[in-house]
Each structure stands twice: as C-alpha cells, then as structure tokens.
C-alpha cells in the first residue's frame, strides 16, 4: 500500500483550497469524483442567438432526453435551477444513495463530483471581516494572505470603488466588473441618482465580486456573455475548483484518485488509515498518510467524523444561511425582447444595515435571464395559459433580490447519524419578512415594484451554505476543531471545509472556506517538516 504525506478527502472548493496550501509533499486527493459528459456540444452562439437559429437544436442542452431540464415545472422539486439541466446532473449524481439523509425542515443536496457543488455555484466570492469572524478563534489578518493568493489563482472581477467596497475589502488584483444586464443596469443607474434615499432606508448597492473573468487570465478566456451557465459547467471563464484539480494533477502536485467513497478513518500514532469503497468494484480499499485533511463538504465531513468515532448518540450543530426571494418588476420594461448577450448570474449586491436586523444582511440581485422561463412559470398567480403569456412579456422586466440571513448555533438545529448510518438532519426555520418589505418600499421610489405576498422563503438548506458541524474553537471539546483545523482528540486529522465555521454571517461563505483550508493545509505541511 502506497503511503502519502497527506490525504485530502474531497475535490470541492475546500479540498482545492487545501491542496493549494501544500507544496513539495506527496498529496493524495481521494474523491468520488463524478464528471460531466465531455462530449456535450456547446453552441458558439449565445443562448438567445442559438434559440433563434433554426439550424441549432438546444433541446439536449436545455431540456434533455429524460426531461431533466423540466424538473421544476409544477413545483415538483426544490432543486436549484442551476443543478437540474442535463449537463449539470453529474454534480449531484447519486447523492441520495451514497449519503442518504433523513431530514426535517431542511432541503439537502450533496455533490460527489470532481469540483463539488461549485461546478454550479454563482461564483460570488467575498472576504469575511473581523466583525463577520466574531465567534471564530481566527481574525481576518489570519486569512488575508490566503485570500490574496486565491485571488491571484482563481481570477476575480469586481469594482475597486463603489458603495460596497468598504464592505468587501481589498481590491488588489481584481479584474474590471462584468457588463450589467439591462434591468440591473437600470437599477444601478437609478440607485446612483437616489443614493441618499437608499442609504436612509439602510440599503447600499454595488458591483458583485465574482470569480468570473472579464479579461484573459493565463490560458482562460474572458467571459463571452453567452448566458449558458445554467446549462454547462464547462466555461473556463467561470472559476470552478475542477480547473485547479486538473491543473494540480497535470503539474504532478497531487495524485488524484477518483471513484472512491471514504467511509471511515482511524487516527493512529503512526498516521491515518482511510477505508474507502471503490465505487466500481464495491470493495473497500485502504489508504495511508501521515496527515488526513477532510474536505468532503460540511455534511459528509460530519458523517465521516461521526462514523469513524462510532458516535451514534452524538448530535452536532448545523448552520445554514436562510434565504428569501423578493421579485421586482419595472413596468417600463414589460414586453421588451430578451437580451442577445448577457450574464445569467449575480449582477449586483446589496447590503442592509439598519434597525430591522441585528447585523448586516447581504443580498444578491439577479435578472431572470439565467434560468428557463418554465422554472418559475407556476410562480405567477395565474392560469397556465395566462402564466405562459405573462412570463414571456414580464420576465424581461423582472429582477430578483435574494437575501441571505446569518445563522448561529441553536439547540435542535442538528446533524446526527442513525443506527443504519443515515444522516439525520433537523432544522427549525425562522419568520422573516421585514427586510423584504423594507426593500420593496425602497425600490418603489426608482420604479421597481414588488409585493410582500409574492416574496418566497424557501426552507433551510436552499442556500447550499451548510456549515458549523465541527466548529473551530480556541479550546476545542469533543467534535470541535482547533484554530489550526485539528479535530479534537485526533492528532493527525484536520477539517477544512465549512464544518469548522463557528457561525455564519450573511456573506457567501465559500471563498472564506477556501482561504481557511489553504491556511490550515499550509500549517499541516509545515508540521511535516
Ligand atoms: C446553485 C449554487 C450556487 C452557489 N453559489 C455560491 C456563491 O455564489 N458563493 C458561494 O460562496 N457559495 C455558493 N454556493 C455554495 C458553494 O458551492 C459551496 O459552499 C461549496 O461548493 C462547498 O465546497 P466544499 O468543498 O466544502 O464541498 P462540496 O462542494 O460539497 O465538495 C465535496 C467534495 O467531497 C467529495 N466527497 C464527499 N464525500 C466524500 C466521501 N465520503 N469520500 C470521498 N469523497 C467525498 C465530493 O466528491 C466533492 O468533491 C452555491 C452552491 C450552489 C449549489
């Protein structure tokens, strides 16, 4: 049996952050590693151009022969529109069999793919401030060098001077922001003219920070506004951890071993032994290393730790950013044709700081050009025919705010392992609505209208920001981690994904998870010297 200096379990954002933190050591990345269909044909045109071209058939890309792309019609699924289309299905493939969950109050999706959930992410990348790291035993100064290195590694675009710059921090090495789509551009222009009004209501708007290229970056091209990101994960202008995994394999910095489901590990004085099921043969194989870094995504990391400790009775805390959706419409844009070239993901961010929230709340603003119209056809309070007609006319005139709510550990919001090895998840939701009403009222001034009754409050889990099961503490107890990532009682085992977050601020978490993974892994590498 080959032995390595370090085994990293998982190839998602956290696993990649860890791999980037280790140099000149033998590293095995152990992963289930499902991959997409490399033969997928991607049109040269944008989505709208291809749809209007009689020689193009977008059915396989948008809908698929199993009608995967129609999965949201009629509210049958809570899946994100970004995960459902045929070419994106590999991202969540087989998760319910590989890691079944018994959940109450929580909608779960997991990824066993090479690159993990970030194959479908919105690529919003944000640095946590000291305020947002309150409750963590580390500060922003501990993460800054790693945020900086990651910025140079993955390529990030954004503004270097707008109302959100103080909130988003360091601007070095940013590429210029993306071009805004029509609706969000209108909003942003109106916001500039009405800043005092918005500020008085507690809102500030600015350009998003996204790991999407607006200029060439090494061998990766700038984004081309084809608006296919809901349908294909292959656009290298949008960063995905899979890009780094492939680069690290090519440069021999890691040995990648896909097709293995880690089931348990044993931390011994001589190092760590991982038992993993070969998904092709069904046999369990063993892998040895001096150090183990677990980056299997918060829920699977928790499962692996509980299973390895045979901790049937233990309940771990669970955090998630609850979300809300606030639809807004501008009547002056009703009936306009869809834009030929645009970007389907986040356009602007907004933050709310005011009396209606104990801490800053961050939101993302989108137009509806990304998903298929059929994804929200039944959200219009009309007949089927009426919805079809109205969605065609009204969709180009709509924008959507998505608010993310912070989370703290609460007794009862928990993860445990039942006797049959299934993850049991419990999460009690909270009542939201006041910030949404405030936003509707603020946007009315600039000609964008909404109704509180049309806001949506999905169940927990729908942000995909799972966190907090093995929190980082200065003096960790059982099932907690030290500031250096070490799992309490397991001298050679480190946890690097969002399982270690002591709490969740409102900001999207993945960039911080990557930076922290890199920080922990650099310490692990140093401990091997
Ligand atoms: C639609 C969508 C939009 C999002 N947008 C954003 C955004 O804009 N900004 C943001 O910050 N976050 C966003 N997120 C969340 C973000 O994608 C996740 O936080 C991030 O991908 C988590 O990375 P991870 O490495 O911790 O885990 P995962 O991505 O879940 O990766 C887990 C990895 O571990 C492997 N694995 C799991 N269990 C095992 C096992 N037992 N054995 C072997 N391998 C295993 C899997 O194969 C996979 O490679 C979004 C998510 C979705 C779905």
PDB file of N, CA, C and O in Angstrom, residues 18-42:
ATOM      1  N   UNK A  18      -7.188  23.464   0.205  1.00  0.00           N
ATOM      2  CA  UNK A  18      -6.172  22.733   0.973  1.00  0.00           C
ATOM      3  C   UNK A  18      -5.012  22.314   0.070  1.00  0.00           C
ATOM      4  O   UNK A  18      -3.839  22.494   0.420  1.00  0.00           O
ATOM      5  N   UNK A  19      -5.327  21.780  -1.092  1.00  0.00           N
ATOM      6  CA  UNK A  19      -4.264  21.301  -1.996  1.00  0.00           C
ATOM      7  C   UNK A  19      -3.337  22.451  -2.391  1.00  0.00           C
ATOM      8  O   UNK A  19      -2.122  22.271  -2.511  1.00  0.00           O
ATOM      9  N   UNK A  20      -3.920  23.636  -2.570  1.00  0.00           N
ATOM     10  CA  UNK A  20      -3.099  24.787  -2.955  1.00  0.00           C
ATOM     11  C   UNK A  20      -2.182  25.234  -1.811  1.00  0.00           C
ATOM     12  O   UNK A  20      -1.180  25.904  -2.042  1.00  0.00           O
ATOM     13  N   UNK A  21      -2.564  24.864  -0.589  1.00  0.00           N
ATOM     14  CA  UNK A  21      -1.764  25.277   0.570  1.00  0.00           C
ATOM     15  C   UNK A  21      -0.558  24.392   0.820  1.00  0.00           C
ATOM     16  O   UNK A  21       0.250  24.673   1.696  1.00  0.00           O
ATOM     17  N   UNK A  22      -0.453  23.284   0.077  1.00  0.00           N
ATOM     18  CA  UNK A  22       0.639  22.326   0.341  1.00  0.00           C
ATOM     19  C   UNK A  22       1.574  22.264  -0.860  1.00  0.00           C
ATOM     20  O   UNK A  22       1.116  22.043  -1.986  1.00  0.00           O
ATOM     21  N   UNK A  23       2.843  22.460  -0.611  1.00  0.00           N
ATOM     22  CA  UNK A  23       3.817  22.328  -1.705  1.00  0.00           C
ATOM     23  C   UNK A  23       4.882  21.327  -1.297  1.00  0.00           C
ATOM     24  O   UNK A  23       5.173  21.154  -0.115  1.00  0.00           O
ATOM     25  N   UNK A  24       5.448  20.654  -2.290  1.00  0.00           N
ATOM     26  CA  UNK A  24       6.579  19.747  -2.072  1.00  0.00           C
ATOM     27  C   UNK A  24       6.292  18.640  -1.063  1.00  0.00           C
ATOM     28  O   UNK A  24       7.162  18.268  -0.270  1.00  0.00           O
ATOM     29  N   UNK A  25       5.088  18.153  -1.057  1.00  0.00           N
ATOM     30  CA  UNK A  25       4.718  16.996  -0.230  1.00  0.00           C
ATOM     31  C   UNK A  25       3.939  16.043  -1.109  1.00  0.00           C
ATOM     32  O   UNK A  25       3.306  16.482  -2.084  1.00  0.00           O
ATOM     33  N   UNK A  26       3.944  14.760  -0.743  1.00  0.00           N
ATOM     34  CA  UNK A  26       3.125  13.841  -1.539  1.00  0.00           C
ATOM     35  C   UNK A  26       1.680  13.928  -1.034  1.00  0.00           C
ATOM     36  O   UNK A  26       1.406  13.743   0.153  1.00  0.00           O
ATOM     37  N   UNK A  27       0.789  14.276  -1.958  1.00  0.00           N
ATOM     38  CA  UNK A  27      -0.618  14.501  -1.588  1.00  0.00           C
ATOM     39  C   UNK A  27      -1.512  13.586  -2.416  1.00  0.00           C
ATOM     40  O   UNK A  27      -1.413  13.563  -3.652  1.00  0.00           O
ATOM     41  N   UNK A  28      -2.355  12.833  -1.738  1.00  0.00           N
ATOM     42  CA  UNK A  28      -3.370  12.032  -2.430  1.00  0.00           C
ATOM     43  C   UNK A  28      -4.710  12.725  -2.246  1.00  0.00           C
ATOM     44  O   UNK A  28      -5.128  12.979  -1.113  1.00  0.00           O
ATOM     45  N   UNK A  29      -5.368  13.049  -3.361  1.00  0.00           N
ATOM     46  CA  UNK A  29      -6.732  13.576  -3.251  1.00  0.00           C
ATOM     47  C   UNK A  29      -7.691  12.426  -3.530  1.00  0.00           C
ATOM     48  O   UNK A  29      -7.718  11.870  -4.626  1.00  0.00           O
ATOM     49  N   UNK A  30      -8.434  12.047  -2.507  1.00  0.00           N
ATOM     50  CA  UNK A  30      -9.348  10.904  -2.590  1.00  0.00           C
ATOM     51  C   UNK A  30     -10.758  11.456  -2.782  1.00  0.00           C
ATOM     52  O   UNK A  30     -11.199  12.301  -1.999  1.00  0.00           O
ATOM     53  N   UNK A  31     -11.461  10.944  -3.770  1.00  0.00           N
ATOM     54  CA  UNK A  31     -12.695  11.632  -4.156  1.00  0.00           C
ATOM     55  C   UNK A  31     -13.646  10.656  -4.839  1.00  0.00           C
ATOM     56  O   UNK A  31     -13.203   9.711  -5.492  1.00  0.00           O
ATOM     57  N   UNK A  32     -14.937  10.906  -4.705  1.00  0.00           N
ATOM     58  CA  UNK A  32     -15.875  10.137  -5.543  1.00  0.00           C
ATOM     59  C   UNK A  32     -15.700  10.577  -6.989  1.00  0.00           C
ATOM     60  O   UNK A  32     -15.599   9.766  -7.885  1.00  0.00           O
ATOM     61  N   UNK A  33     -15.717  11.886  -7.219  1.00  0.00           N
ATOM     62  CA  UNK A  33     -15.206  12.432  -8.476  1.00  0.00           C
ATOM     63  C   UNK A  33     -16.030  12.201  -9.730  1.00  0.00           C
ATOM     64  O   UNK A  33     -15.464  12.079 -10.823  1.00  0.00           O
ATOM     65  N   UNK A  34     -17.354  12.215  -9.628  1.00  0.00           N
ATOM     66  CA  UNK A  34     -18.141  12.101 -10.867  1.00  0.00           C
ATOM     67  C   UNK A  34     -17.821  13.286 -11.782  1.00  0.00           C
ATOM     68  O   UNK A  34     -17.624  14.414 -11.312  1.00  0.00           O
ATOM     69  N   UNK A  35     -17.810  12.996 -13.087  1.00  0.00           N
ATOM     70  CA  UNK A  35     -17.516  14.079 -14.043  1.00  0.00           C
ATOM     71  C   UNK A  35     -18.634  14.205 -15.056  1.00  0.00           C
ATOM     72  O   UNK A  35     -19.382  13.253 -15.296  1.00  0.00           O
ATOM     73  N   UNK A  36     -18.720  15.372 -15.672  1.00  0.00           N
ATOM     74  CA  UNK A  36     -19.752  15.621 -16.671  1.00  0.00           C
ATOM     75  C   UNK A  36     -19.412  14.949 -17.994  1.00  0.00           C
ATOM     76  O   UNK A  36     -18.358  14.336 -18.142  1.00  0.00           O
ATOM     77  N   UNK A  37     -20.324  15.093 -18.940  1.00  0.00           N
ATOM     78  CA  UNK A  37     -20.165  14.467 -20.245  1.00  0.00           C
ATOM     79  C   UNK A  37     -19.246  15.351 -21.105  1.00  0.00           C
ATOM     80  O   UNK A  37     -19.634  16.444 -21.508  1.00  0.00           O
ATOM     81  N   UNK A  38     -18.014  14.872 -21.383  1.00  0.00           N
ATOM     82  CA  UNK A  38     -17.088  15.733 -22.124  1.00  0.00           C
ATOM     83  C   UNK A  38     -17.518  15.948 -23.577  1.00  0.00           C
ATOM     84  O   UNK A  38     -17.042  16.869 -24.238  1.00  0.00           O
ATOM     85  N   UNK A  39     -18.459  15.104 -24.059  1.00  0.00           N
ATOM     86  CA  UNK A  39     -18.862  15.244 -25.463  1.00  0.00           C
ATOM     87  C   UNK A  39     -19.998  16.261 -25.631  1.00  0.00           C
ATOM     88  O   UNK A  39     -20.486  16.467 -26.741  1.00  0.00           O
ATOM     89  N   UNK A  40     -20.421  16.878 -24.513  1.00  0.00           N
ATOM     90  CA  UNK A  40     -21.537  17.837 -24.597  1.00  0.00           C
ATOM     91  C   UNK A  40     -21.225  18.924 -25.617  1.00  0.00           C
ATOM     92  O   UNK A  40     -20.156  19.541 -25.575  1.00  0.00           O
ATOM     93  N   UNK A  41     -22.173  19.134 -26.532  1.00  0.00           N
ATOM     94  CA  UNK A  41     -21.932  20.132 -27.574  1.00  0.00           C
ATOM     95  C   UNK A  41     -22.442  21.483 -27.095  1.00  0.00           C
ATOM     96  O   UNK A  41     -23.601  21.652 -26.743  1.00  0.00           O
ATOM     97  N   UNK A  42     -21.547  22.441 -27.080  1.00  0.00           N
ATOM     98  CA  UNK A  42     -21.903  23.780 -26.623  1.00  0.00           C
ATOM     99  C   UNK A  42     -21.921  24.696 -27.850  1.00  0.00           C
ATOM    100  O   UNK A  42     -20.931  24.763 -28.583  1.00  0.00           O
TER     101      UNK A  42
END
